[in-house]
Amino acid sequence: MALLEILIYPDPRLRKKAPAVETVDRKISTLVDDMAQTMYAAPGIGLAATQVNVQQRVVIIDLSEERNQLQVFINPLISDAEGSIETEEGCLSLPGIVAPITRHEHIRVCALDREGKPFETAVTGLLAICLQHEVDHLDGKVFTDHLSRLKRDRIRKRLVREAKEGPPAPTRENSLVI
Ligand code: NI
């Protein structure tokens, strides 16, 4: 396994739209392992391949306290989105930034698991929020895209300044870093 470098916004590579994984092979399996190691080390509760500069539709999430229940979504497709829920979101690619974002509370997702087997499930609450956040990454979006232009610009400038000046502030502990 290897620790991967996480791209920091406004890195233009975070704006690339990832194509679907064609074959779930050993390369994808290694990517999942490396992404998991990177996410746990960060630490975060979710990570999209886009964030480690791999243009493939691969998402991992672990919401467990013990950090031992990795969920893998390859080519995730969200449907039947319903309800709305607002949460303070953070992101490994926007260190130190937290903002309230409104997302659907209930979704259906179909995806491939790490063996390439298709599955479909209804998800709600925190997992639904994380999946929407991560699928945004695969589409070249970050969570601040959901904010007003003014707030977005302010956050972008702050991250650019912090990148020059030194290590960014840690994200508040009680927020979701996805
Ligand atoms: Ni994120």
mmCIF file of C-alpha atoms and ligand atoms in Angstrom:
data_model
loop_
_atom_site.group_PDB
_atom_site.id
_atom_site.type_symbol
_atom_site.label_atom_id
_atom_site.label_comp_id
_atom_site.label_asym_id
_atom_site.label_seq_id
_atom_site.Cartn_x
_atom_site.Cartn_y
_atom_site.Cartn_z
ATOM 1 C CA MET A 1 0.000 0.000 0.000
ATOM 2 C CA ALA A 2 1.051 3.560 -0.543
ATOM 3 C CA LEU A 3 0.085 6.950 0.762
ATOM 4 C CA LEU A 4 -1.133 9.121 -2.089
ATOM 5 C CA GLU A 5 -0.907 12.879 -2.374
ATOM 6 C CA ILE A 6 -4.241 14.621 -1.907
ATOM 7 C CA LEU A 7 -4.820 17.503 -4.324
ATOM 8 C CA ILE A 8 -5.671 20.784 -2.643
ATOM 9 C CA TYR A 9 -8.244 23.178 -4.073
ATOM 10 C CA PRO A 10 -7.994 25.229 -6.318
ATOM 11 C CA ASP A 11 -5.776 22.657 -8.071
ATOM 12 C CA PRO A 12 -7.266 22.504 -11.599
ATOM 13 C CA ARG A 13 -6.988 18.700 -11.613
ATOM 14 C CA LEU A 14 -9.883 18.639 -9.116
ATOM 15 C CA ARG A 15 -12.024 19.996 -11.977
ATOM 16 C CA LYS A 16 -11.607 16.970 -14.237
ATOM 17 C CA LYS A 17 -14.633 14.777 -14.815
ATOM 18 C CA ALA A 18 -13.648 11.152 -14.290
ATOM 19 C CA PRO A 19 -14.620 8.460 -16.800
ATOM 20 C CA ALA A 20 -16.197 5.190 -15.657
ATOM 21 C CA VAL A 21 -14.026 2.245 -14.657
ATOM 22 C CA GLU A 22 -14.192 -0.275 -17.489
ATOM 23 C CA THR A 23 -12.742 -3.286 -15.721
ATOM 24 C CA VAL A 24 -12.426 -3.818 -12.003
ATOM 25 C CA ASP A 25 -9.001 -5.397 -12.081
ATOM 26 C CA ARG A 26 -5.974 -5.607 -9.817
ATOM 27 C CA LYS A 27 -5.043 -2.014 -10.643
ATOM 28 C CA ILE A 28 -8.362 -0.804 -9.255
ATOM 29 C CA SER A 29 -7.938 -3.035 -6.221
ATOM 30 C CA THR A 30 -4.527 -1.484 -5.522
ATOM 31 C CA LEU A 31 -6.013 1.985 -6.021
ATOM 32 C CA VAL A 32 -8.730 1.194 -3.450
ATOM 33 C CA ASP A 33 -6.096 -0.013 -0.946
ATOM 34 C CA ASP A 34 -3.943 3.074 -1.464
ATOM 35 C CA MET A 35 -6.947 5.392 -1.229
ATOM 36 C CA ALA A 36 -8.027 3.691 2.010
ATOM 37 C CA GLN A 37 -4.592 4.115 3.547
ATOM 38 C CA THR A 38 -4.572 7.769 2.459
ATOM 39 C CA MET A 39 -8.072 8.447 3.810
ATOM 40 C CA TYR A 40 -7.377 6.804 7.179
ATOM 41 C CA ALA A 41 -4.074 8.657 7.559
ATOM 42 C CA ALA A 42 -5.553 12.061 6.654
ATOM 43 C CA PRO A 43 -7.948 11.386 8.506
ATOM 44 C CA GLY A 44 -11.206 11.643 6.589
ATOM 45 C CA ILE A 45 -14.404 9.642 6.211
ATOM 46 C CA GLY A 46 -14.554 9.661 2.428
ATOM 47 C CA LEU A 47 -12.289 10.014 -0.575
ATOM 48 C CA ALA A 48 -12.802 10.136 -4.340
ATOM 49 C CA ALA A 49 -10.112 9.017 -6.800
ATOM 50 C CA THR A 50 -10.166 12.509 -8.345
ATOM 51 C CA GLN A 51 -8.666 13.842 -5.101
ATOM 52 C CA VAL A 52 -5.576 11.669 -5.523
ATOM 53 C CA ASN A 53 -5.248 12.613 -9.189
ATOM 54 C CA VAL A 54 -6.637 9.376 -10.603
ATOM 55 C CA GLN A 55 -9.330 9.935 -13.211
ATOM 56 C CA GLN A 56 -11.528 6.939 -12.486
ATOM 57 C CA ARG A 57 -14.967 6.756 -10.889
ATOM 58 C CA VAL A 58 -13.919 5.226 -7.569
ATOM 59 C CA VAL A 59 -15.184 6.349 -4.153
ATOM 60 C CA ILE A 60 -14.424 5.004 -0.697
ATOM 61 C CA ILE A 61 -16.226 5.822 2.552
ATOM 62 C CA ASP A 62 -15.831 4.637 6.129
ATOM 63 C CA LEU A 63 -18.279 6.025 8.682
ATOM 64 C CA SER A 64 -17.412 3.593 11.468
ATOM 65 C CA GLU A 65 -15.925 4.731 14.776
ATOM 66 C CA GLU A 66 -13.347 1.944 14.610
ATOM 67 C CA ARG A 67 -12.368 2.823 11.037
ATOM 68 C CA ASN A 68 -12.696 -0.764 9.919
ATOM 69 C CA GLN A 69 -15.798 -0.765 7.709
ATOM 70 C CA LEU A 70 -14.603 0.396 4.340
ATOM 71 C CA GLN A 71 -17.329 0.864 1.736
ATOM 72 C CA VAL A 72 -16.301 0.905 -1.910
ATOM 73 C CA PHE A 73 -18.394 2.387 -4.714
ATOM 74 C CA ILE A 74 -17.095 1.987 -8.254
ATOM 75 C CA ASN A 75 -19.029 3.869 -10.967
ATOM 76 C CA PRO A 76 -21.605 5.073 -8.422
ATOM 77 C CA LEU A 77 -24.883 6.262 -9.901
ATOM 78 C CA ILE A 78 -27.325 8.203 -7.739
ATOM 79 C CA SER A 79 -31.065 8.117 -8.376
ATOM 80 C CA ASP A 80 -34.354 8.722 -6.564
ATOM 81 C CA ALA A 81 -32.955 11.643 -4.588
ATOM 82 C CA GLU A 82 -35.442 12.934 -2.033
ATOM 83 C CA GLY A 83 -35.688 15.212 0.961
ATOM 84 C CA SER A 84 -33.124 17.740 2.038
ATOM 85 C CA ILE A 85 -30.665 17.941 4.893
ATOM 86 C CA GLU A 86 -28.111 20.569 5.825
ATOM 87 C CA THR A 87 -24.751 19.593 7.311
ATOM 88 C CA GLU A 88 -21.466 21.316 8.055
ATOM 89 C CA GLU A 89 -19.190 19.770 5.450
ATOM 90 C CA GLY A 90 -15.461 19.768 5.200
ATOM 91 C CA CYS A 91 -13.173 18.158 2.627
ATOM 92 C CA LEU A 92 -9.651 16.766 2.572
ATOM 93 C CA SER A 93 -9.019 18.903 -0.514
ATOM 94 C CA LEU A 94 -10.080 22.095 1.291
ATOM 95 C CA PRO A 95 -8.204 21.852 4.603
ATOM 96 C CA GLY A 96 -9.607 23.975 7.418
ATOM 97 C CA ILE A 97 -12.741 24.965 5.478
ATOM 98 C CA VAL A 98 -16.194 24.122 6.790
ATOM 99 C CA ALA A 99 -19.531 25.295 5.409
ATOM 100 C CA PRO A 100 -23.191 24.311 5.681
ATOM 101 C CA ILE A 101 -24.294 22.458 2.548
ATOM 102 C CA THR A 102 -27.786 21.237 1.687
ATOM 103 C CA ARG A 103 -28.071 17.819 0.069
ATOM 104 C CA HIS A 104 -30.700 15.146 -0.504
ATOM 105 C CA GLU A 105 -31.418 13.110 2.596
ATOM 106 C CA HIS A 106 -32.457 9.898 0.842
ATOM 107 C CA ILE A 107 -30.938 8.480 -2.333
ATOM 108 C CA ARG A 108 -30.583 5.214 -4.175
ATOM 109 C CA VAL A 109 -27.156 4.281 -5.394
ATOM 110 C CA CYS A 110 -26.093 1.582 -7.779
ATOM 111 C CA ALA A 111 -22.404 0.806 -8.126
ATOM 112 C CA LEU A 112 -19.860 -1.985 -8.435
ATOM 113 C CA ASP A 113 -18.130 -3.356 -5.360
ATOM 114 C CA ARG A 114 -14.378 -3.948 -5.209
ATOM 115 C CA GLU A 115 -14.832 -7.347 -6.856
ATOM 116 C CA GLY A 116 -16.691 -5.714 -9.727
ATOM 117 C CA LYS A 117 -20.050 -7.074 -8.623
ATOM 118 C CA PRO A 118 -22.991 -4.714 -9.166
ATOM 119 C CA PHE A 119 -25.178 -3.760 -6.205
ATOM 120 C CA GLU A 120 -27.970 -1.323 -5.529
ATOM 121 C CA THR A 121 -29.023 0.093 -2.192
ATOM 122 C CA ALA A 122 -31.103 2.818 -0.584
ATOM 123 C CA VAL A 123 -29.073 5.072 1.658
ATOM 124 C CA THR A 124 -30.020 7.849 3.983
ATOM 125 C CA GLY A 125 -28.483 10.526 6.217
ATOM 126 C CA LEU A 126 -24.732 10.652 6.617
ATOM 127 C CA LEU A 127 -23.905 8.028 4.001
ATOM 128 C CA ALA A 128 -26.203 9.756 1.501
ATOM 129 C CA ILE A 129 -24.449 13.078 2.183
ATOM 130 C CA CYS A 130 -20.983 11.531 1.761
ATOM 131 C CA LEU A 131 -21.913 9.811 -1.476
ATOM 132 C CA GLN A 132 -23.268 13.020 -2.992
ATOM 133 C CA HIS A 133 -20.104 14.866 -1.895
ATOM 134 C CA GLU A 134 -17.858 12.189 -3.438
ATOM 135 C CA VAL A 135 -19.813 11.864 -6.688
ATOM 136 C CA ASP A 136 -19.463 15.647 -7.008
ATOM 137 C CA HIS A 137 -15.667 15.138 -6.861
ATOM 138 C CA LEU A 138 -15.861 12.572 -9.678
ATOM 139 C CA ASP A 139 -17.728 15.188 -11.710
ATOM 140 C CA GLY A 140 -15.058 17.814 -11.042
ATOM 141 C CA LYS A 141 -17.007 19.659 -8.366
ATOM 142 C CA VAL A 142 -16.129 20.583 -4.787
ATOM 143 C CA PHE A 143 -18.551 21.345 -1.964
ATOM 144 C CA THR A 144 -17.953 25.089 -2.097
ATOM 145 C CA ASP A 145 -19.533 25.075 -5.581
ATOM 146 C CA HIS A 146 -22.828 24.868 -3.693
ATOM 147 C CA LEU A 147 -22.134 28.205 -1.973
ATOM 148 C CA SER A 148 -22.605 31.757 -3.261
ATOM 149 C CA ARG A 149 -19.901 33.135 -5.547
ATOM 150 C CA LEU A 150 -18.817 35.572 -2.851
ATOM 151 C CA LYS A 151 -18.245 32.867 -0.223
ATOM 152 C CA ARG A 152 -16.610 30.604 -2.787
ATOM 153 C CA ASP A 153 -14.143 33.310 -3.848
ATOM 154 C CA ARG A 154 -13.293 34.095 -0.253
ATOM 155 C CA ILE A 155 -12.517 30.429 0.466
ATOM 156 C CA ARG A 156 -10.455 30.066 -2.705
ATOM 157 C CA LYS A 157 -8.352 33.109 -1.825
ATOM 158 C CA ARG A 158 -7.837 31.848 1.706
ATOM 159 C CA LEU A 159 -6.586 28.450 0.475
ATOM 160 C CA VAL A 160 -4.268 30.053 -2.083
ATOM 161 C CA ARG A 161 -2.847 32.311 0.627
ATOM 162 C CA GLU A 162 -2.404 29.439 3.088
ATOM 163 C CA ALA A 163 -0.705 27.308 0.441
ATOM 164 C CA LYS A 164 1.923 30.047 0.135
ATOM 165 C CA GLU A 165 2.237 30.855 3.803
ATOM 166 C CA GLY A 166 2.471 27.415 5.323
ATOM 167 C CA PRO A 167 0.390 24.628 6.772
ATOM 168 C CA PRO A 168 -3.360 25.296 6.815
ATOM 169 C CA ALA A 169 -5.462 25.261 9.955
ATOM 170 C CA PRO A 170 -6.851 21.861 10.882
ATOM 171 C CA THR A 171 -10.527 21.344 10.103
ATOM 172 C CA ARG A 172 -12.824 21.602 13.116
ATOM 173 C CA GLU A 173 -13.061 18.235 14.757
ATOM 174 C CA ASN A 174 -16.831 17.883 14.839
ATOM 175 C CA SER A 175 -17.304 18.505 11.127
ATOM 176 C CA LEU A 176 -17.467 15.927 8.361
ATOM 177 C CA VAL A 177 -14.237 15.703 6.419
ATOM 178 C CA ILE A 178 -15.213 13.945 3.236
HETATM 179 NI NI NI B 1 -14.236 16.061 -0.421
#
